[in-house]
Amino acid sequence: MDAWTRDQVEERLAEAADVLKRLPEVKVQGYFSTWPRIAYEFSDLVGQEAPRLRRGPPAPDAISRMEATLPWLQWLEPDDAKLVWARAERTPWKPICWRFGISRATAHRRWEYALSVIVWRLSGRRPPAKRSQRFVVEHAVRQAQSRWA
């Protein structure tokens, strides 16, 4: 992709968080049980909760996209990267605001700015250090609008 938008960046980050969650757990090798598996009868299963179903493992191309997406967070300040990752994991705004000690409006502004910085960097440019965050966000929005016009 040569022209990125904030929506595309947001989707890729959400996909990366989902893929990371669906990867199999890392288990210590060398330990196993020699006990036989328990054979449950119907009376044993009555009253038990049904096991939680998990989605299958991610496809190899999704893992490749995740590996390409994760380095994008290095372009951000550490707190902004944590905020963006929390939103990619679909954390609601209220816990994010409590975690960072900021208001909802400030959290949203920082999230927009962080996505815009990623868009700038993916476009092969660095966001100007001496310009406001609002300038960076508005320029990223204008770039996306001109792409679709």
mmCIF file of C-alpha atoms in Angstrom:
data_model
loop_
_atom_site.group_PDB
_atom_site.id
_atom_site.type_symbol
_atom_site.label_atom_id
_atom_site.label_comp_id
_atom_site.label_asym_id
_atom_site.label_seq_id
_atom_site.Cartn_x
_atom_site.Cartn_y
_atom_site.Cartn_z
ATOM 1 C CA MET A 1 0.000 0.000 0.000
ATOM 2 C CA ASP A 2 1.391 3.361 -0.922
ATOM 3 C CA ALA A 3 -1.253 5.664 0.619
ATOM 4 C CA TRP A 4 -2.374 4.775 4.120
ATOM 5 C CA THR A 5 -5.314 6.161 6.097
ATOM 6 C CA ARG A 6 -5.939 6.197 9.818
ATOM 7 C CA ASP A 7 -8.803 3.726 9.365
ATOM 8 C CA GLN A 8 -6.503 1.252 7.624
ATOM 9 C CA VAL A 9 -3.874 1.644 10.347
ATOM 10 C CA GLU A 10 -6.520 1.140 13.021
ATOM 11 C CA GLU A 11 -7.796 -2.019 11.306
ATOM 12 C CA ARG A 12 -4.292 -3.459 10.977
ATOM 13 C CA LEU A 13 -3.539 -2.798 14.646
ATOM 14 C CA ALA A 14 -6.835 -4.413 15.701
ATOM 15 C CA GLU A 15 -6.065 -7.419 13.499
ATOM 16 C CA ALA A 16 -2.568 -7.673 15.011
ATOM 17 C CA ALA A 17 -4.007 -7.643 18.538
ATOM 18 C CA ASP A 18 -6.525 -10.335 17.573
ATOM 19 C CA VAL A 19 -3.856 -12.508 15.953
ATOM 20 C CA LEU A 20 -1.579 -12.160 18.964
ATOM 21 C CA LYS A 21 -4.442 -13.218 21.240
ATOM 22 C CA ARG A 22 -5.206 -16.280 19.075
ATOM 23 C CA LEU A 23 -1.659 -17.629 18.924
ATOM 24 C CA PRO A 24 -1.184 -20.855 20.890
ATOM 25 C CA GLU A 25 0.139 -20.571 24.413
ATOM 26 C CA VAL A 26 3.831 -21.067 25.010
ATOM 27 C CA LYS A 27 4.331 -24.204 27.072
ATOM 28 C CA VAL A 28 7.412 -25.430 28.859
ATOM 29 C CA GLN A 29 8.789 -28.432 27.039
ATOM 30 C CA GLY A 30 9.794 -31.582 28.803
ATOM 31 C CA TYR A 31 6.932 -31.793 31.306
ATOM 32 C CA PHE A 32 4.022 -34.128 30.741
ATOM 33 C CA SER A 33 1.604 -36.227 32.699
ATOM 34 C CA THR A 34 1.610 -40.002 32.720
ATOM 35 C CA TRP A 35 -1.846 -40.135 34.257
ATOM 36 C CA PRO A 36 -4.559 -41.414 31.903
ATOM 37 C CA ARG A 37 -7.224 -39.011 30.719
ATOM 38 C CA ILE A 38 -10.362 -39.038 32.836
ATOM 39 C CA ALA A 39 -13.338 -40.669 31.153
ATOM 40 C CA TYR A 40 -16.355 -38.616 32.232
ATOM 41 C CA GLU A 41 -19.821 -40.107 32.458
ATOM 42 C CA PHE A 42 -23.007 -38.179 31.782
ATOM 43 C CA SER A 43 -23.738 -37.780 35.501
ATOM 44 C CA ASP A 44 -20.305 -36.164 35.961
ATOM 45 C CA LEU A 45 -21.041 -33.584 33.289
ATOM 46 C CA VAL A 46 -24.451 -32.518 34.624
ATOM 47 C CA GLY A 47 -24.226 -29.072 36.168
ATOM 48 C CA GLN A 48 -20.810 -28.234 34.754
ATOM 49 C CA GLU A 49 -20.341 -25.177 32.620
ATOM 50 C CA ALA A 50 -19.719 -25.753 28.956
ATOM 51 C CA PRO A 51 -16.076 -25.259 27.990
ATOM 52 C CA ARG A 52 -15.341 -21.907 26.384
ATOM 53 C CA LEU A 53 -14.852 -22.220 22.686
ATOM 54 C CA ARG A 54 -11.817 -20.558 21.184
ATOM 55 C CA ARG A 55 -11.311 -19.442 17.662
ATOM 56 C CA GLY A 56 -8.796 -21.408 15.667
ATOM 57 C CA PRO A 57 -5.201 -20.343 15.204
ATOM 58 C CA PRO A 58 -4.576 -17.442 12.835
ATOM 59 C CA ALA A 59 -3.619 -17.945 9.205
ATOM 60 C CA PRO A 60 0.074 -17.604 8.247
ATOM 61 C CA ASP A 61 -0.562 -14.431 6.210
ATOM 62 C CA ALA A 62 -2.302 -12.850 9.235
ATOM 63 C CA ILE A 63 0.756 -13.650 11.355
ATOM 64 C CA SER A 64 2.995 -12.057 8.704
ATOM 65 C CA ARG A 65 0.843 -8.901 8.703
ATOM 66 C CA MET A 66 1.000 -8.837 12.519
ATOM 67 C CA GLU A 67 4.797 -9.101 12.446
ATOM 68 C CA ALA A 68 4.908 -6.203 9.980
ATOM 69 C CA THR A 69 2.489 -4.137 12.062
ATOM 70 C CA LEU A 70 4.047 -4.421 15.531
ATOM 71 C CA PRO A 71 7.166 -2.329 14.708
ATOM 72 C CA TRP A 72 4.867 0.628 13.936
ATOM 73 C CA LEU A 73 4.413 1.118 17.684
ATOM 74 C CA GLN A 74 8.128 1.941 18.013
ATOM 75 C CA TRP A 75 7.498 5.207 16.165
ATOM 76 C CA LEU A 76 5.333 6.431 19.037
ATOM 77 C CA GLU A 77 6.039 7.665 22.527
ATOM 78 C CA PRO A 78 5.750 4.759 25.009
ATOM 79 C CA ASP A 79 2.514 6.029 26.598
ATOM 80 C CA ASP A 80 0.950 6.679 23.203
ATOM 81 C CA ALA A 81 1.941 3.205 22.018
ATOM 82 C CA LYS A 82 0.307 1.658 25.094
ATOM 83 C CA LEU A 83 -2.841 3.704 24.500
ATOM 84 C CA VAL A 84 -3.025 2.685 20.829
ATOM 85 C CA TRP A 85 -2.455 -0.966 21.706
ATOM 86 C CA ALA A 86 -5.166 -0.835 24.389
ATOM 87 C CA ARG A 87 -7.619 0.489 21.782
ATOM 88 C CA ALA A 88 -6.476 -2.193 19.319
ATOM 89 C CA GLU A 89 -7.370 -4.774 21.962
ATOM 90 C CA ARG A 90 -10.818 -3.122 22.107
ATOM 91 C CA THR A 91 -10.404 -1.835 25.650
ATOM 92 C CA PRO A 92 -13.182 0.674 26.426
ATOM 93 C CA TRP A 93 -12.215 4.306 26.859
ATOM 94 C CA LYS A 94 -13.062 4.487 30.576
ATOM 95 C CA PRO A 95 -10.417 1.951 31.743
ATOM 96 C CA ILE A 96 -7.905 3.606 29.414
ATOM 97 C CA CYS A 97 -8.620 6.994 30.994
ATOM 98 C CA TRP A 98 -8.230 5.528 34.485
ATOM 99 C CA ARG A 99 -4.980 3.799 33.550
ATOM 100 C CA PHE A 100 -3.354 6.918 32.096
ATOM 101 C CA GLY A 101 -5.009 9.452 34.410
ATOM 102 C CA ILE A 102 -6.385 11.557 31.552
ATOM 103 C CA SER A 103 -9.802 12.670 30.365
ATOM 104 C CA ARG A 104 -11.739 10.969 27.590
ATOM 105 C CA ALA A 105 -11.157 13.899 25.211
ATOM 106 C CA THR A 106 -7.407 13.888 25.880
ATOM 107 C CA ALA A 107 -7.210 10.124 25.375
ATOM 108 C CA HIS A 108 -9.048 10.427 22.047
ATOM 109 C CA ARG A 109 -6.787 13.293 20.893
ATOM 110 C CA ARG A 110 -3.648 11.319 21.767
ATOM 111 C CA TRP A 111 -5.034 8.241 19.993
ATOM 112 C CA GLU A 112 -5.820 10.279 16.841
ATOM 113 C CA TYR A 113 -2.362 11.854 16.914
ATOM 114 C CA ALA A 114 -0.626 8.480 17.344
ATOM 115 C CA LEU A 115 -2.508 6.978 14.389
ATOM 116 C CA SER A 116 -1.661 10.062 12.321
ATOM 117 C CA VAL A 117 2.032 9.727 13.179
ATOM 118 C CA ILE A 118 1.939 6.135 11.944
ATOM 119 C CA VAL A 119 0.234 7.282 8.725
ATOM 120 C CA TRP A 120 2.935 9.919 8.191
ATOM 121 C CA ARG A 121 5.706 7.387 8.771
ATOM 122 C CA LEU A 122 4.105 4.799 6.467
ATOM 123 C CA SER A 123 3.918 7.502 3.786
ATOM 124 C CA GLY A 124 7.691 7.849 4.036
ATOM 125 C CA ARG A 125 7.695 11.175 5.887
ATOM 126 C CA ARG A 126 8.433 12.249 9.411
ATOM 127 C CA PRO A 127 5.838 14.359 11.214
ATOM 128 C CA PRO A 128 7.223 17.846 11.773
ATOM 129 C CA ALA A 129 8.473 18.304 15.333
ATOM 130 C CA LYS A 130 7.780 22.043 15.420
ATOM 131 C CA ARG A 131 4.135 21.774 14.362
ATOM 132 C CA SER A 132 1.163 21.079 16.590
ATOM 133 C CA GLN A 133 -0.461 17.710 17.029
ATOM 134 C CA ARG A 134 -3.616 19.140 15.448
ATOM 135 C CA PHE A 135 -1.627 19.958 12.282
ATOM 136 C CA VAL A 136 -0.364 16.370 12.034
ATOM 137 C CA VAL A 137 -3.883 14.965 12.520
ATOM 138 C CA GLU A 138 -5.531 17.355 10.057
ATOM 139 C CA HIS A 139 -2.860 16.706 7.433
ATOM 140 C CA ALA A 140 -3.367 12.937 7.756
ATOM 141 C CA VAL A 141 -7.140 13.427 7.362
ATOM 142 C CA ARG A 142 -6.659 15.697 4.322
ATOM 143 C CA GLN A 143 -4.318 13.133 2.759
ATOM 144 C CA ALA A 144 -6.985 10.428 3.151
ATOM 145 C CA GLN A 145 -9.708 12.698 1.722
ATOM 146 C CA SER A 146 -7.607 13.654 -1.303
ATOM 147 C CA ARG A 147 -6.957 9.969 -1.913
ATOM 148 C CA TRP A 148 -10.683 9.229 -2.113
ATOM 149 C CA ALA A 149 -11.594 12.369 -4.105
#
